[in-house]
Coordinates of C-alpha atoms and ligand atoms in Angstrom, one line a residue:
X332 CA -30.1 4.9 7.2
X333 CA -27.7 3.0 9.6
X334 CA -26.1 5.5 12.1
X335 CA -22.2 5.0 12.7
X336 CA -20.6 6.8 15.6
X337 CA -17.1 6.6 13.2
X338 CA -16.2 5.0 10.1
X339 CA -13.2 3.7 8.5
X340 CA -12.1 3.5 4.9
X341 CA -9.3 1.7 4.1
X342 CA -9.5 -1.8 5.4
X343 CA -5.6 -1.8 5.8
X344 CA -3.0 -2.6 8.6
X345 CA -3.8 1.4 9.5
X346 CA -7.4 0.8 9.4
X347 CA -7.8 -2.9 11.0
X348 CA -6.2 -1.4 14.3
X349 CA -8.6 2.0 14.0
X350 CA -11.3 -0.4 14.2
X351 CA -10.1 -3.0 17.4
X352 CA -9.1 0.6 19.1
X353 CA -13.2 2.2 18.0
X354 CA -14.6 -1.1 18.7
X355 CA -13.1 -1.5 22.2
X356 CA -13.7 1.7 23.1
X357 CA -17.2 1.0 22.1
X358 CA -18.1 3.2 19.1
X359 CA -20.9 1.5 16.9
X360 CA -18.4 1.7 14.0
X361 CA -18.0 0.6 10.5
X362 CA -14.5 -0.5 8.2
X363 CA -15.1 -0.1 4.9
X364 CA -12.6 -1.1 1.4
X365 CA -13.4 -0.8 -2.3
X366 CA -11.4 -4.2 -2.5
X367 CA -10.2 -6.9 0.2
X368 CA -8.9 -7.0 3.5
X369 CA -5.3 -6.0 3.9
X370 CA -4.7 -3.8 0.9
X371 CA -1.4 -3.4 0.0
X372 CA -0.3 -5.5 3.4
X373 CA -1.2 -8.8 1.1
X374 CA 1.4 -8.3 -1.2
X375 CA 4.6 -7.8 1.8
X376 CA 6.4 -11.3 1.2
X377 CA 8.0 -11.1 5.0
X378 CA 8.6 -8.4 7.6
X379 CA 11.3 -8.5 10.5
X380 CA 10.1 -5.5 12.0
X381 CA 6.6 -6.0 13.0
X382 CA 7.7 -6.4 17.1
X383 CA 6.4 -9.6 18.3
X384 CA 7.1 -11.2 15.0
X385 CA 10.3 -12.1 14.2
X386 CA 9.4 -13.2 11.0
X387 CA 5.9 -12.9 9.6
X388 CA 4.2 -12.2 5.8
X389 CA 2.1 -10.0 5.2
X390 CA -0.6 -12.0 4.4
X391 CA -0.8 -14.2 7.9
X392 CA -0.5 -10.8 9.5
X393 CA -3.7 -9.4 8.2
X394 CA -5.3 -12.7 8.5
X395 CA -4.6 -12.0 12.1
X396 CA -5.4 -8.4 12.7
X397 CA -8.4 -9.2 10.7
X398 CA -9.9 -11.8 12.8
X399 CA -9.5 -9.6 15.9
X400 CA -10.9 -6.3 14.1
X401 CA -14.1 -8.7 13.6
X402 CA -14.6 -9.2 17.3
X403 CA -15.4 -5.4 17.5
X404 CA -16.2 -3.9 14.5
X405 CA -18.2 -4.7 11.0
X406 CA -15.7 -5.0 8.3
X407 CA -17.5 -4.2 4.5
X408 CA -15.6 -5.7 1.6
X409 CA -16.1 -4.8 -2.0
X410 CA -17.7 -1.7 -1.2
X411 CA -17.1 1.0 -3.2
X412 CA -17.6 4.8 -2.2
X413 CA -19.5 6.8 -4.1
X414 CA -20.0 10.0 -2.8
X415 CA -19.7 11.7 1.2
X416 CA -21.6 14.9 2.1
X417 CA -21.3 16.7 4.8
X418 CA -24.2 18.0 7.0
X419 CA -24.8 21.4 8.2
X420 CA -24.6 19.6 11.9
X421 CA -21.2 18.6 11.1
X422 CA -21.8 14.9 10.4
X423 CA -21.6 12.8 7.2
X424 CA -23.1 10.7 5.1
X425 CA -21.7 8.5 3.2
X426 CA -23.3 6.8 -0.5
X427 CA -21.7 3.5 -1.4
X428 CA -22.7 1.2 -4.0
X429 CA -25.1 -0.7 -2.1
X430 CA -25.9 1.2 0.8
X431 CA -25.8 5.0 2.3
X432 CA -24.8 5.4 6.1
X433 CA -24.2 8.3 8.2
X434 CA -21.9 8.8 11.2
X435 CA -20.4 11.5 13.0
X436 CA -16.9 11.1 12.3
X437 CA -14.4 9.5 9.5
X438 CA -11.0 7.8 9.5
X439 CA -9.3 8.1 6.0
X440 CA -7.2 5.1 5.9
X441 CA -7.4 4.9 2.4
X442 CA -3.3 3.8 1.8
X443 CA -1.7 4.2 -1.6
X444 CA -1.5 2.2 -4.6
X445 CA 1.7 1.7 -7.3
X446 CA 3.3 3.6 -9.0
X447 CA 3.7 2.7 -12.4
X448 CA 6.6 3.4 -14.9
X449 CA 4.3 4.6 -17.8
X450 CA 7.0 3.2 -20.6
X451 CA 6.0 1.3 -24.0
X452 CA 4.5 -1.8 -23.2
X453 CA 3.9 -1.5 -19.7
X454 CA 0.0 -1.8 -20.3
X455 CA 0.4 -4.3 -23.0
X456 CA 2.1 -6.3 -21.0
X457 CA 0.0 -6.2 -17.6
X458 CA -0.9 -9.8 -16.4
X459 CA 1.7 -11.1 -19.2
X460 CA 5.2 -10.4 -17.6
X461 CA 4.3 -7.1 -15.8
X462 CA 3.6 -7.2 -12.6
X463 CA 3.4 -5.3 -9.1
X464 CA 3.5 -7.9 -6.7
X465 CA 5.7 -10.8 -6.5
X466 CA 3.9 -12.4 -3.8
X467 CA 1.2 -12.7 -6.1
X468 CA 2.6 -13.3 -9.5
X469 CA 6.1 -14.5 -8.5
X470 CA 5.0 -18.7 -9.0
X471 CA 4.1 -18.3 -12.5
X472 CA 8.1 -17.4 -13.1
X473 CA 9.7 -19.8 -11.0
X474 CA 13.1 -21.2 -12.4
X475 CA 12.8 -18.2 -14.8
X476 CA 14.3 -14.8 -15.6
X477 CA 12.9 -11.7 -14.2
X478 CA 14.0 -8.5 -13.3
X479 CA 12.6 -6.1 -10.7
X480 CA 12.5 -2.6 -11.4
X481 CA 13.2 0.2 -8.4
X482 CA 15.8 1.0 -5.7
X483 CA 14.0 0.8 -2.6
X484 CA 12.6 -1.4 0.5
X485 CA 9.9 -3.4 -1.8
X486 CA 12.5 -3.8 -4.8
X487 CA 14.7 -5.4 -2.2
X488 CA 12.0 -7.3 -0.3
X489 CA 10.4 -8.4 -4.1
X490 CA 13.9 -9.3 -5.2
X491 CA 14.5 -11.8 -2.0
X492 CA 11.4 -13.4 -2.7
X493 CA 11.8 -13.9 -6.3
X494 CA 15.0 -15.8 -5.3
X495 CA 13.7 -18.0 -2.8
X496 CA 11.1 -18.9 -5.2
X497 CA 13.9 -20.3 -7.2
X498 CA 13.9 -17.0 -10.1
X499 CA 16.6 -15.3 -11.7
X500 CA 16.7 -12.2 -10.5
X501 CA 18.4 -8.9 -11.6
X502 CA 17.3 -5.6 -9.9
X503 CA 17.6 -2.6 -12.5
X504 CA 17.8 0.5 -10.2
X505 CA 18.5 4.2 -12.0
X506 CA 20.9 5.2 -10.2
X507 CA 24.2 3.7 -8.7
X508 CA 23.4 2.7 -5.0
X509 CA 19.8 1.3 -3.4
X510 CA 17.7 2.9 -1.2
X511 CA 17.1 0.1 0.8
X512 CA 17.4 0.0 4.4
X513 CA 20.6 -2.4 5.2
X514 CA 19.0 -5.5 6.9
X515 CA 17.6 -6.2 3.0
X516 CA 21.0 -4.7 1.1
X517 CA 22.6 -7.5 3.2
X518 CA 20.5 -10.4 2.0
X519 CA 20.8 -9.1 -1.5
X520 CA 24.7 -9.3 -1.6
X521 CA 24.2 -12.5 0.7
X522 CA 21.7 -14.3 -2.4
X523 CA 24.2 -12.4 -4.9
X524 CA 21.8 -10.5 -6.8
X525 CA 22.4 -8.9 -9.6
X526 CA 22.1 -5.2 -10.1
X527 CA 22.2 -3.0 -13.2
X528 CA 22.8 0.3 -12.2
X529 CA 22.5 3.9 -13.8
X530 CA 19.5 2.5 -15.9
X531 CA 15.9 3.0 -16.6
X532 CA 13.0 1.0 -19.0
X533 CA 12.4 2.6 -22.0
X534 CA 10.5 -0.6 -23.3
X535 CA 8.7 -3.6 -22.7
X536 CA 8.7 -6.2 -25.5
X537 CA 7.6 -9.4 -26.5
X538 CA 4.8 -11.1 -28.3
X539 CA 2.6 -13.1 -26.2
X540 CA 4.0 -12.7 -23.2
X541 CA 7.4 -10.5 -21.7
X542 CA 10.7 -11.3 -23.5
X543 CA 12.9 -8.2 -23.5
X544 CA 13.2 -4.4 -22.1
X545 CA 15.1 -2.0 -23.7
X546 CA 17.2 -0.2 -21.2
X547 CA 18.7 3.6 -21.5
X548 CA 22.0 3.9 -19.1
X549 CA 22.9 7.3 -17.8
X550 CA 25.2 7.8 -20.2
X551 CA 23.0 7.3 -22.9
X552 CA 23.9 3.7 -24.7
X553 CA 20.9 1.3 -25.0
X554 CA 20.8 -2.1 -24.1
X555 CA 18.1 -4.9 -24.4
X556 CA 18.0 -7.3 -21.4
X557 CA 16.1 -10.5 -22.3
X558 CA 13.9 -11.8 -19.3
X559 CA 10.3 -13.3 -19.1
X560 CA 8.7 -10.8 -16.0
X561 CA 9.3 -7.2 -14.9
X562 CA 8.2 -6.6 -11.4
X563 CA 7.8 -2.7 -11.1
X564 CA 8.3 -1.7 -7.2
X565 CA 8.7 1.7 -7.7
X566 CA 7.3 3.7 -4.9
X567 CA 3.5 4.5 -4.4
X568 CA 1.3 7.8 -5.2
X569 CA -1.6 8.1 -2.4
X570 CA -5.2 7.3 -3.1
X571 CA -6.5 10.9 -2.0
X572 CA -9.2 10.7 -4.3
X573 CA -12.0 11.0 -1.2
X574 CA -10.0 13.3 1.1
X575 CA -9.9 15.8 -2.2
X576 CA -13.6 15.5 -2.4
X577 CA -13.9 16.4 1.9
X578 CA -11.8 19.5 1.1
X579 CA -9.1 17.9 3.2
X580 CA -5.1 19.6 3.1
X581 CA -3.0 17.8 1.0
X582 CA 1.4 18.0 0.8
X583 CA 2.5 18.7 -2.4
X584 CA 3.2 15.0 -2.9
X585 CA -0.8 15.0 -2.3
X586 CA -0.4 13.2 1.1
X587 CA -3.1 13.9 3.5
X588 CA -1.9 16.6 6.3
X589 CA -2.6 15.6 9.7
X590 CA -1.7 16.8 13.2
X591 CA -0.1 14.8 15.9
X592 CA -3.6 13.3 16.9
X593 CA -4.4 12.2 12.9
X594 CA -6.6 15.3 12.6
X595 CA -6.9 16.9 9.5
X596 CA -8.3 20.2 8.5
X597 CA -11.2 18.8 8.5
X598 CA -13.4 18.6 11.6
X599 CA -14.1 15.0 12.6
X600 CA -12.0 13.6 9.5
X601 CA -8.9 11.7 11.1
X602 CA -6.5 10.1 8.9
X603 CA -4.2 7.3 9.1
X604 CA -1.1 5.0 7.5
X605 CA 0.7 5.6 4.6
X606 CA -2.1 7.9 2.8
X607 CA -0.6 10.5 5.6
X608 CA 2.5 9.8 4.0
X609 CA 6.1 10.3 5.9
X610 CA 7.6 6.6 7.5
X611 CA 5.4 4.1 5.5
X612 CA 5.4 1.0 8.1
X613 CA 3.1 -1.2 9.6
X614 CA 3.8 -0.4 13.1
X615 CA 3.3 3.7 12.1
X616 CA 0.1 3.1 10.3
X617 CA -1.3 0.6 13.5
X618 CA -0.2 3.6 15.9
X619 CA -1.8 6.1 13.8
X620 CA -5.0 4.1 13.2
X621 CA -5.1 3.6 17.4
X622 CA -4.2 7.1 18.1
X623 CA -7.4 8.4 15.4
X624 CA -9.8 6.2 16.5
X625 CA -9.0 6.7 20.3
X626 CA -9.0 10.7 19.8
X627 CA -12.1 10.5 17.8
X628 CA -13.8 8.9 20.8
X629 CA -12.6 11.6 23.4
X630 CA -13.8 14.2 21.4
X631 CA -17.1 13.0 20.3
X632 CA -20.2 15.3 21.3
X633 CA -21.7 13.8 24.5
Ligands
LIG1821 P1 10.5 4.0 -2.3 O1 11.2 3.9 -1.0 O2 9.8 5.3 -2.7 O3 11.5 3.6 -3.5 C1 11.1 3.7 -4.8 C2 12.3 3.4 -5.7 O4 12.0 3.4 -7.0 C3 13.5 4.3 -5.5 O5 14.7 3.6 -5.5 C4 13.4 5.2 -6.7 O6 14.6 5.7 -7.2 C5 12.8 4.3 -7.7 N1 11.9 5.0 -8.7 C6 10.9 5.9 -8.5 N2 10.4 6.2 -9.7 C7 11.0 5.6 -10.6 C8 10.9 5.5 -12.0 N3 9.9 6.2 -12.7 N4 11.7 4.7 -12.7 C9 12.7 4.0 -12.1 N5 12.9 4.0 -10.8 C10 12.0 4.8 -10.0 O7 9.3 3.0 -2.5 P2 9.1 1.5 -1.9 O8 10.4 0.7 -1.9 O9 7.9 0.9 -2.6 O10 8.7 1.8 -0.4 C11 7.6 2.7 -0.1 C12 7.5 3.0 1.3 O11 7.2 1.8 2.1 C13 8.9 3.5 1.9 O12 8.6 4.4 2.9 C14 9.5 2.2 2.4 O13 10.4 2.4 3.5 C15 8.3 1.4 3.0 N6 8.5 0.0 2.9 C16 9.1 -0.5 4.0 C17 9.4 -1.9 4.1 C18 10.1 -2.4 5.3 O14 10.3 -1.8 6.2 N7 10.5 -3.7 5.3 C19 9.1 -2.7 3.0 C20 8.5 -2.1 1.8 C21 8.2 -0.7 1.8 P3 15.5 6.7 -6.3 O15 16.2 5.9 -5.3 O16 16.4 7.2 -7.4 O17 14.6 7.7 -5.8

């Protein structure tokens, strides 16, 4: 069984610097991700807060951070976890689907996934009109009439992209101001976007494909909006399923509790980025992923 001195899961922003800051410190270490690269950092259509970038997607940053991580650590796509165990020494091993490893200490970068608005239709209509991602579904509704569902930072960012794609957007946010930070409110009332306030899906209809929701307003009328997509961008619900199974402390949001050097409960399981919850940005989950790996090193058994 291969030996790792620490490895990663989650091959996210929060991850991809945990591994550059193990790798350079050199740890023999190991990135893991049930899926691609980048996670949920594929799907930002453009940050202006990333320093050093002015302007940069999502996408081109990971390809980036990626590239780098490689230079220092082994990076395992499509890998799912099965199973960890812990060893009465302390240590770990780990059971994937196509291999078992063991190493003396674990980064949970495992990020969150979306939240979804569990309403009539919703799963009909996945892949048809619904969708979670504008960056990757927003070209198949160019020129077209979509809405985007939710109040907050990736409602606004989705919205701006729709538009500049060339669809007619309308944001439908429940209640009757945003959540937004202001540098994305501005661009909204800049690209005149629509919002319907005080509302919230009760239905998704069509037949093939997307052509209506029914919307309830606070005051209880109903109204049907016609539109060919839905983009949900409702918030996010951690993906805690492997810090449950390692007995780690969870907030009552189920967010992974860590201290100020990413350590949880846990001894030698460090976590990192948004699966600690709190500020969910690419510059916190980079610093938290640095500040794991590098803490994991000074306190390894020598
Ligand atoms: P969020 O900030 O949690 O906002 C979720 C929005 O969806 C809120 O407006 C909320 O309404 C609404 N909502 C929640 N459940 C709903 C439901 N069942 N039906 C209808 N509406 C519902 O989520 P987010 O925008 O995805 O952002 C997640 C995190 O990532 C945040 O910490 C955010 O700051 C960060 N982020 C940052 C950036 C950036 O800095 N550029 C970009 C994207 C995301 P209420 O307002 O009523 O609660």
């Amino acid at each position: 069984m291969e030996e790792y001195e620490i490895i990663i899961i989650g091959a996210g922003p929060a991850g991809l610097s945990a591994g550059i800051y193990a790798g350079r410190q050199n740890s023999k270490t190991l990135l893991i991700d049930k899926g691609l690269t980048g996670g949920l950092g594929l799907e930002v259509p453009a940050m202006e807060n990333y320093p050093g970038y002015e302007h940069i997607n999502g996408m081109k940053l990971i390809e980036h951070t990626k590239n780098q991580c490689e230079q220092y650590c082994q990076i395992n796509e499509m890998e799912n976890i099965e199973s960890i165990t812990k060893e009465e020494n302390g240590s770990f091993i780990i059971n994937t689907d196509k291999d078992s490893y063991h190493t003396q200490n674990i980064i949970l970068a495992t990020g969150s996934k979306h939240r979804q608005l569990n309403v009539l239709g919703e799963d009909e209509f996945k892949g048809r009109g619904v969708s979670y991602c504008a960056t990757c579904d927003g070209m198949f509704f160019k020129n077209r009439k979509v809405l985007v569902i939710g109040g907050g930072n990736s409602a606004a960012q989705e919205s701006i992209f729709l538009t500049n794609l060339g669809c007619d957007v309308q944001i439908v946010h429940r209640r009757d101001e945003l959540r937004a930070e202001k540098y994305l409110t501005d661009v909204l009332d800049k690209k005149g976007i629509n919002v319907i306030w005080n509302s919230v899906v009760k239905e998704i209809k069509g037949s093939q494909t997307v052509e209506s929701v029914i919307l309830e307003k606070t005051d209880g009328s109903i109204i049907e909006v016609e539109t060919d997509a839905l983009f949900v961008a409702i918030g996010d619900l951690p993906q805690n399923e492997l810090a449950i199974s390692l007995g780690v402390k969870l907030d009552d949001s189920g967010y992974i509790i860590t201290d100020k050097q990413q350590k949880t409960n846990v001894e030698h399981v460090y976590a990192a980025g948004d699966i600690t919850g709190g500020i969910k940005q690419w510059v916190v989950a980079c610093g938290e992923g640095a500040v794991a790996s590098s803490i994991a090193f000074n306190e390894r058994d020598l």
